[in-house]
Short mmCIF file of C-alpha atoms in Angstrom, two decimals:
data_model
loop_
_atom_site.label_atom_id
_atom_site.label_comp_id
_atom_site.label_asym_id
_atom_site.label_seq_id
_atom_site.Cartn_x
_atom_site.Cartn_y
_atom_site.Cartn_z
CA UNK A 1 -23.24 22.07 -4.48
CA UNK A 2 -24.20 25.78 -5.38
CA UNK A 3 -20.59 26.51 -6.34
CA UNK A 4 -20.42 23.15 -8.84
CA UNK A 5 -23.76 24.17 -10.34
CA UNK A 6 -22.51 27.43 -11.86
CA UNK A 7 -20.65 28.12 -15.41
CA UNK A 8 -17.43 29.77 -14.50
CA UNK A 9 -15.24 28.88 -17.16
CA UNK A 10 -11.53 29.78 -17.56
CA UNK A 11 -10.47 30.54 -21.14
CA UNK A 12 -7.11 29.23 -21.42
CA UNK A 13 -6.03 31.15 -24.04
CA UNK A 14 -6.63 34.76 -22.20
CA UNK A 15 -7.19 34.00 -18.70
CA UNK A 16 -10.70 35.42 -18.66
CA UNK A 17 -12.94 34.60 -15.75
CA UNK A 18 -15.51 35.70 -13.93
CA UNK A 19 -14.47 33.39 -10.43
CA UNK A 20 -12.83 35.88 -8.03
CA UNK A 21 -16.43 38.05 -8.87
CA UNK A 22 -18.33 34.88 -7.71
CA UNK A 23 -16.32 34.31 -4.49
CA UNK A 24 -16.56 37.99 -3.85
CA UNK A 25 -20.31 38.25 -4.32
CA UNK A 26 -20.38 35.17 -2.00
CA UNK A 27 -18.35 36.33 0.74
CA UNK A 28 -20.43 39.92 0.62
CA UNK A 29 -23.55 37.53 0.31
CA UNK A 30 -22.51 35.54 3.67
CA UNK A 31 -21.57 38.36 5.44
CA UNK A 32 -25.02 40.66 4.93
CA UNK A 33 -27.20 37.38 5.45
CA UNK A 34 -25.61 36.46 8.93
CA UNK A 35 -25.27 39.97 9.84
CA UNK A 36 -29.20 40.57 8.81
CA UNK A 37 -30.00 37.41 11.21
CA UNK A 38 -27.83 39.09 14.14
CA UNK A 39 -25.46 36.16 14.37
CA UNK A 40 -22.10 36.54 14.63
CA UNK A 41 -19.77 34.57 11.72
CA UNK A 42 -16.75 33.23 10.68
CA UNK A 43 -15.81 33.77 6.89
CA UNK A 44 -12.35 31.93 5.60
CA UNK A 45 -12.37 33.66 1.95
CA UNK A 46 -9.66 32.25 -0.38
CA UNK A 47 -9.62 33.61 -3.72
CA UNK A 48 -7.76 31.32 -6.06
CA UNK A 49 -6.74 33.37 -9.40
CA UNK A 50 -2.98 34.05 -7.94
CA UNK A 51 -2.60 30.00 -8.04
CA UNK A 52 -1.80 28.46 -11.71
CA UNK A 53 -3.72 28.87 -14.34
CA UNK A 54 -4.16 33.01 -13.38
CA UNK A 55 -7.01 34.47 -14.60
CA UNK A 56 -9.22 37.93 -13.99
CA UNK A 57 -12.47 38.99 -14.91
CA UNK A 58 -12.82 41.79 -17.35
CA UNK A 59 -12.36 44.54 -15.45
CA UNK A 60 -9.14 43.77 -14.57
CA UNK A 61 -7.70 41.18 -17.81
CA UNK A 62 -4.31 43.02 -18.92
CA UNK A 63 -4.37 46.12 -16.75
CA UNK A 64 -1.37 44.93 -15.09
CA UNK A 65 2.20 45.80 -16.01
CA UNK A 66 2.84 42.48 -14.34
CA UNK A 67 0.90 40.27 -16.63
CA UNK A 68 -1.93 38.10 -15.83
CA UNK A 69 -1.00 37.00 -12.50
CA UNK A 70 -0.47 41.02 -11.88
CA UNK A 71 -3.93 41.02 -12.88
CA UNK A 72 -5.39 38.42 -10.53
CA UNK A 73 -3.22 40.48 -7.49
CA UNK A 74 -5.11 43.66 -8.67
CA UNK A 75 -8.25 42.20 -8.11
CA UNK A 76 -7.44 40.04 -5.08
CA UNK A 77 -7.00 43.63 -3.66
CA UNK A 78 -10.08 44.53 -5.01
CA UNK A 79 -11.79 42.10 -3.50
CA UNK A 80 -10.64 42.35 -0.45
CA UNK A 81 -11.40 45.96 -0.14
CA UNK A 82 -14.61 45.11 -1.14
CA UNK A 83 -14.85 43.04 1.85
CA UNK A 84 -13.99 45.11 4.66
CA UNK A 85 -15.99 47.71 3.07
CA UNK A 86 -19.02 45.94 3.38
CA UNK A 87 -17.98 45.56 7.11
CA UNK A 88 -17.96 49.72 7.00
CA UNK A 89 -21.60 49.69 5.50
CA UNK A 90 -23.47 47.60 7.86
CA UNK A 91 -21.02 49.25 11.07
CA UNK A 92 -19.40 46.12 12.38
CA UNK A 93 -15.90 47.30 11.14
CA UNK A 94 -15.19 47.60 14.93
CA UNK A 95 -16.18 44.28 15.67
CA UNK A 96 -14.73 42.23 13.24
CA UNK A 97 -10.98 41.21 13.02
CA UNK A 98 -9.81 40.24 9.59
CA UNK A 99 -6.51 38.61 9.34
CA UNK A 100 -4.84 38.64 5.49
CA UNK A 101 -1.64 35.87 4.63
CA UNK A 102 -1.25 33.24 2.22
CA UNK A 103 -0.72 29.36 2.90
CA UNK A 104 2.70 29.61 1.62
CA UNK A 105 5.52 31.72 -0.08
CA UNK A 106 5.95 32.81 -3.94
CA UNK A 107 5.55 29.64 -6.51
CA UNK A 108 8.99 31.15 -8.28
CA UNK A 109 9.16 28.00 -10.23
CA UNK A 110 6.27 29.73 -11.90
CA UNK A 111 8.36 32.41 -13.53
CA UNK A 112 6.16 35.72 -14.72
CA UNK A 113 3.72 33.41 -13.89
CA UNK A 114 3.99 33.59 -10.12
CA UNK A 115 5.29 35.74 -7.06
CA UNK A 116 8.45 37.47 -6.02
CA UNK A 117 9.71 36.88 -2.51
CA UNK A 118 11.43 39.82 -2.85
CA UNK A 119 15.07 39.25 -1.07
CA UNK A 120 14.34 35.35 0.45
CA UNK A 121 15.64 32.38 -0.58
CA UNK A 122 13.99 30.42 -2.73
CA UNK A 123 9.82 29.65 -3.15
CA UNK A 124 6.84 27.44 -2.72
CA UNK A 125 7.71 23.59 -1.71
CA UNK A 126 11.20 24.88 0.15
CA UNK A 127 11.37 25.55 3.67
CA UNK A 128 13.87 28.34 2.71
CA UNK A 129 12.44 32.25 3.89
CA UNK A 130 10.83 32.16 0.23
CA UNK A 131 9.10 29.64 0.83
CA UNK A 132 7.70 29.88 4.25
CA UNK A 133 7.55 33.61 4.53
CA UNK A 134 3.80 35.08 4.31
CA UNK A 135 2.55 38.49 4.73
CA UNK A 136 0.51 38.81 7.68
CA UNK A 137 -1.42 41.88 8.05
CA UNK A 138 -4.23 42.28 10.60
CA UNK A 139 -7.26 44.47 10.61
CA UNK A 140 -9.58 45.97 13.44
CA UNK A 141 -10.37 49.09 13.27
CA UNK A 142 -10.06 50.56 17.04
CA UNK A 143 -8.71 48.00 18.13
CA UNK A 144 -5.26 47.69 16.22
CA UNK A 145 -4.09 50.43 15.77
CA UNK A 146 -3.25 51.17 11.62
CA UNK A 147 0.05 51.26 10.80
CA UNK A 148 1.65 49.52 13.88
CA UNK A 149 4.22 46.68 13.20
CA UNK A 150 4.81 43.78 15.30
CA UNK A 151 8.08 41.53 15.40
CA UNK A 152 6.51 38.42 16.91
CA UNK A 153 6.84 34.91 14.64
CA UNK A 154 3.70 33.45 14.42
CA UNK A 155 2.16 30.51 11.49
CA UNK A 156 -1.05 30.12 10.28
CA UNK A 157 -2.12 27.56 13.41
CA UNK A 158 -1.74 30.59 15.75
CA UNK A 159 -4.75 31.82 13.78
CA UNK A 160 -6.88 28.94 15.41
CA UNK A 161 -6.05 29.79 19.01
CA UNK A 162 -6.59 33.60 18.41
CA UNK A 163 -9.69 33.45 16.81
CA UNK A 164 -11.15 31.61 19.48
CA UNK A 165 -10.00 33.41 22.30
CA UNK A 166 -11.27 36.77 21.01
CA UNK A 167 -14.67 34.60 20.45
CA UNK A 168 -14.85 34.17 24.02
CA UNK A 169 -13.78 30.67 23.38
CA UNK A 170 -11.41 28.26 25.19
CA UNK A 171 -9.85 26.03 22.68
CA UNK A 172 -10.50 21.78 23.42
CA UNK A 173 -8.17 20.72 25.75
CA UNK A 174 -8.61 17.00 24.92
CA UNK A 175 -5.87 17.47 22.42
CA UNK A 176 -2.35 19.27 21.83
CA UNK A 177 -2.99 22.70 20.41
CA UNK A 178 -0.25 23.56 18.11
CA UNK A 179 -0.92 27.65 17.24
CA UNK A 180 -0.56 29.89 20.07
CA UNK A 181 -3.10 32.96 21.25
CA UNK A 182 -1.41 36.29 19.41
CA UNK A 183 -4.02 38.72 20.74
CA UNK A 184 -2.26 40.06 23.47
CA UNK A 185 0.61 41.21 20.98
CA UNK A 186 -1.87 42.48 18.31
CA UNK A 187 -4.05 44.34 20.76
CA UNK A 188 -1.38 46.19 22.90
CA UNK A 189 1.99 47.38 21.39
CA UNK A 190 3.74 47.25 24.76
CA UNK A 191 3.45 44.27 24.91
CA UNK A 192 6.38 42.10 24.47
CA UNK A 193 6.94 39.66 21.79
CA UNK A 194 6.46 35.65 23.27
CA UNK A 195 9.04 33.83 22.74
CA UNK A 196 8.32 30.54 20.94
CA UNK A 197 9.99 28.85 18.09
CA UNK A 198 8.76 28.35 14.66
CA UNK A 199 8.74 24.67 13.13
CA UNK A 200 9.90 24.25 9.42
CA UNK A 201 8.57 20.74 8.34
CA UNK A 202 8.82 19.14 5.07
CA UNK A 203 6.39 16.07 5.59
CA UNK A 204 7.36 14.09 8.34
CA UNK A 205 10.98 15.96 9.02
CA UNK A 206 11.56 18.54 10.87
CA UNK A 207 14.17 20.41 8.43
CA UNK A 208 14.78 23.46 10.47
CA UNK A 209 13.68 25.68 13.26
CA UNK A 210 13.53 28.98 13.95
CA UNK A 211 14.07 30.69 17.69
CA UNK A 212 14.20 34.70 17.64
CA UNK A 213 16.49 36.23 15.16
CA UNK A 214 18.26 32.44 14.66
CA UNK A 215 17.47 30.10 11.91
CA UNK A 216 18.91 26.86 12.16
CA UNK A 217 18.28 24.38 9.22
CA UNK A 218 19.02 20.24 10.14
CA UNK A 219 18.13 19.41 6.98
CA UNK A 220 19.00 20.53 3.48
CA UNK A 221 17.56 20.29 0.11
CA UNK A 222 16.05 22.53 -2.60
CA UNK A 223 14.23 19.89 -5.19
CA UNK A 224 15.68 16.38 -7.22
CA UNK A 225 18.18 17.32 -10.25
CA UNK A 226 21.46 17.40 -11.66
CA UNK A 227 22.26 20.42 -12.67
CA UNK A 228 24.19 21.95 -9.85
CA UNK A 229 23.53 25.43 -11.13
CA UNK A 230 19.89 25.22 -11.88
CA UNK A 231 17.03 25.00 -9.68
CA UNK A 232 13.40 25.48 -10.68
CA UNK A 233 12.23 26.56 -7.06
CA UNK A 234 15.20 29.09 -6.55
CA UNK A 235 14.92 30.48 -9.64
CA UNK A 236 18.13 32.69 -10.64
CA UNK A 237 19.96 31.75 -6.80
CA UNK A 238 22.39 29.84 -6.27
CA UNK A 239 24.37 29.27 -2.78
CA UNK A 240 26.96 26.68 -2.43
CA UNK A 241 26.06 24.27 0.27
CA UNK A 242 22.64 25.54 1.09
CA UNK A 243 20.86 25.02 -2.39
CA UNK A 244 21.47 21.71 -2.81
CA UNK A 245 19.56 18.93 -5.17
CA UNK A 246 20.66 15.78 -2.30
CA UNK A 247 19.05 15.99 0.72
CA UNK A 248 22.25 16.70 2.77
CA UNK A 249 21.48 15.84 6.84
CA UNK A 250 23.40 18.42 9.22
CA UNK A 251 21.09 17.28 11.98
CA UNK A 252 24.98 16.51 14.04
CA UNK A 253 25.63 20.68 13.09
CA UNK A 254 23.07 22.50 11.90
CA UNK A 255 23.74 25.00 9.22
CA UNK A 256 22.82 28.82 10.96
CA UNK A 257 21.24 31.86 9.91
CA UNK A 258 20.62 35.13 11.70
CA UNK A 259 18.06 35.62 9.38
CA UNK A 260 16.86 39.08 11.00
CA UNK A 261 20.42 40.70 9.30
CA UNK A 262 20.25 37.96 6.45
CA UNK A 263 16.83 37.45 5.48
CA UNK A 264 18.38 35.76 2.10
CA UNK A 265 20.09 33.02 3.65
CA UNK A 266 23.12 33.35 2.29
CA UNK A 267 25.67 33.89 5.06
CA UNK A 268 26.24 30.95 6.95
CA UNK A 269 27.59 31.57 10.36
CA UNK A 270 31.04 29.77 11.05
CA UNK A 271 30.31 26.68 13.55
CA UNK A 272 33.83 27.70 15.31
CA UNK A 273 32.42 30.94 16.11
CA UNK A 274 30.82 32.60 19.58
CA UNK A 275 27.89 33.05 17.88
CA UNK A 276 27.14 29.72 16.49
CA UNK A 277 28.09 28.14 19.92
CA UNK A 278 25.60 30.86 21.29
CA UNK A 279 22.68 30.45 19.50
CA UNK A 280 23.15 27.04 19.52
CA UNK A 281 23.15 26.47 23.50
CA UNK A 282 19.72 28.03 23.33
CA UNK A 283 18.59 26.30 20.00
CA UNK A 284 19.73 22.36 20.76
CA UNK A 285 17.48 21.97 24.13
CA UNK A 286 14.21 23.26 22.66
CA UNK A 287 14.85 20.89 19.22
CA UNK A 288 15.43 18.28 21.82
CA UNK A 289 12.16 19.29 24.04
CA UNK A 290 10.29 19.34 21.10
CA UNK A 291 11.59 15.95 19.59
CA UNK A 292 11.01 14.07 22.99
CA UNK A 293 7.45 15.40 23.43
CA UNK A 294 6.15 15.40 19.65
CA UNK A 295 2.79 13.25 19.45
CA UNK A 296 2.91 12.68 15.77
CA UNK A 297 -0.87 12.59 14.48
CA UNK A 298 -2.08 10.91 11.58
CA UNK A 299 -2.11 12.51 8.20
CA UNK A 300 -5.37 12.74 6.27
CA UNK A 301 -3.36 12.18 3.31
CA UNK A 302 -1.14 9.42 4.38
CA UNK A 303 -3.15 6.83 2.37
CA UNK A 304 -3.47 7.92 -1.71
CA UNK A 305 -6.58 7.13 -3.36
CA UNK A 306 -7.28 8.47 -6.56
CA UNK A 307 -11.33 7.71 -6.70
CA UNK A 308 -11.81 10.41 -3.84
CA UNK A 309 -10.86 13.04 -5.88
CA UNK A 310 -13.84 14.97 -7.11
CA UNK A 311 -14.70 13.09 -10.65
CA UNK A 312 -18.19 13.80 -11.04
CA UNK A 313 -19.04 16.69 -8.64
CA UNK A 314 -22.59 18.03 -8.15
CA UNK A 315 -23.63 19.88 -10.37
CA UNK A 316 -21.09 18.72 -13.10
CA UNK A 317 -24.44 16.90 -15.37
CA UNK A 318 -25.25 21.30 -15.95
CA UNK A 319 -21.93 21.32 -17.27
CA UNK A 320 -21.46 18.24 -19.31
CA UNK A 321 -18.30 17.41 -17.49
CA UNK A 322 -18.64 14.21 -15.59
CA UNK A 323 -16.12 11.47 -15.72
CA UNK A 324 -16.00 7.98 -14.46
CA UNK A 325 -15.21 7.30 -11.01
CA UNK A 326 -12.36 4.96 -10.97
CA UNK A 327 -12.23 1.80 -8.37
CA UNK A 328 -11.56 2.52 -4.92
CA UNK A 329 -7.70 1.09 -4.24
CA UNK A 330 -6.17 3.12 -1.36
CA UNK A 331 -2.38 2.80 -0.76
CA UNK A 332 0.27 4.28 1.74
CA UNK A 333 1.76 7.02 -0.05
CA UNK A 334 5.43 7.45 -0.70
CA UNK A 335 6.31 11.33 0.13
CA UNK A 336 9.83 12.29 -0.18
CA UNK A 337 11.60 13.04 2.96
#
């Protein structure tokens, strides 16, 4: 209710806003008041400016060569320094781990507009490198050591299982746990990387799968169109028969990447050769593991229903912004693939 009660606005025509200070001074806020009461905390900060429309606050409004959304990266790293300098000032640097990665990969479609993903394939809404590919950088200061560099795979749900453990927490075991407990990796550099596959889904399909350096992809398909050449979420790539506007099944022979020598996915590896058949062998029986023992759940958003969305938030009289509330009329939604 606090956040919908203040005036933050975003001028479209310049991008100015004053946001990423408010989340900032809220996160430093949180942190000092829970600190001052001796508890420990959990703080999930997610600044927003990166996402469309970019903005930035004064201090950092055209100081980028990379235009606005340089701007809002500028002071995403502000704020984030910010943050774990606070943890310095009140001395519980040493005792906090702070984990930095992003939900998904570049929004290319975007153009200036949005992220580079650098040498991967594609962007946002793909399950290409581009878009699934996040940075993940971890921070504890005596505990990780700066600088080191892990090659384990690990998604956002591993996050879940981590935190708790180093919280002295087991996590429920009334349900399947998806993410997997990455402390022992981050915490000891001798430690060898686990071995566990990464799932690429794209709604309810499993569209490819990734186990060590091995990518294999079952499904195929970039985004609807007819231009063969052009593709709004691989902007400026193009790869016969893996950017591809039909969603083209290969679940009978997956299409396979080494994707630690071809992060780009652009070198398909021949089915008739050693390697395929290799990777393969090791590749088909987990899919099929994985297939037979799935417990599908059920999606929050599997039923669409346009008068939960916020339409008169608190705090939205202050602003003179409310709008009717339309009937409730949920309905299963159609997702493609």
């Amino acid at each position: 209710k606090q956040w919908y009660q203040r005036r933050v606005p975003i001028t479209a025509g310049d991008g100015l806003s004053n946001v990423s200070q408010i989340f900032l001074q809220e996160g430093l806020s949180f942190i000092e008041k829970v600190h001052s009461d001796g508890n420990p905390f959990f703080l999930y900060w997610t600044p927003d400016a990166t996402h469309g429309p970019n903005y930035a606050s004064p201090m950092f409004l055209e100081k980028s060569i990379r235009g606005r959304y340089g701007d809002a990266v500028m002071e995403m790293d502000y704020c984030v320094g910010k943050i774990l300098q606070k943890l310095k000032e009140l001395g519980i640097d040493k005792n906090t781990f702070v984990f930095f990665t992003s939900d998904n990969g570049a929004a290319t479609y975007r153009g200036s507009a949005g992220g580079d993903n650098g040498p991967f394939l594609c962007g946002k809404e793909t399950t290409y490198e581009g878009g699934m590919r996040e940075p993940g950088i971890a921070w504890w200061p005596g505990s990780i050591p700066a600088g080191t560099i892990t090659h384990q795979l690990g998604n956002i749900m591993d996050l879940f299982t981590t935190s708790l453990t180093l919280a002295g927490v087991k996590p429920p075991q009334d349900r399947i746990i998806d993410g997997i407990d990455l402390s022992p990796v981050l915490l000891d550099q001798s430690v060898p990387v686990i071995d566990r596959p990464i799932w690429y889904y794209r709604g309810n399909e499993m569209m490819a799968v990734r186990v060590g350096a091995y990518k294999a992809h079952y499904w195929m398909w970039t985004e609807f169109g007819q231009d063969p050449l052009k593709f709004t979420f691989c902007r400026g790539q193009y790869i016969s028969n893996v950017t591809v506007h039909d969603q083209i099944d290969h679940t009978d022979k997956p299409i396979l990447f080494n994707v630690n020598r071809d992060p780009g996915e652009k070198y398909i590896i021949a089915f008739k050769s050693k390697e395929y058949k290799a990777a393969m062998a090791t590749i088909d029986p987990i899919v099929k593991e994985h297939k037979a023992n799935l417990v599908p759940g059920v999606p929050s958003l599997n039923y669409c229903d346009v008068a939960v969305q916020n339409w008169a938030p608190p705090g939205c009289e202050d602003l003179g912004y409310c709008l009717p509330v339309p009937d409730s009329n949920p309905k299963l939604c159609v997702w493609t693939h």
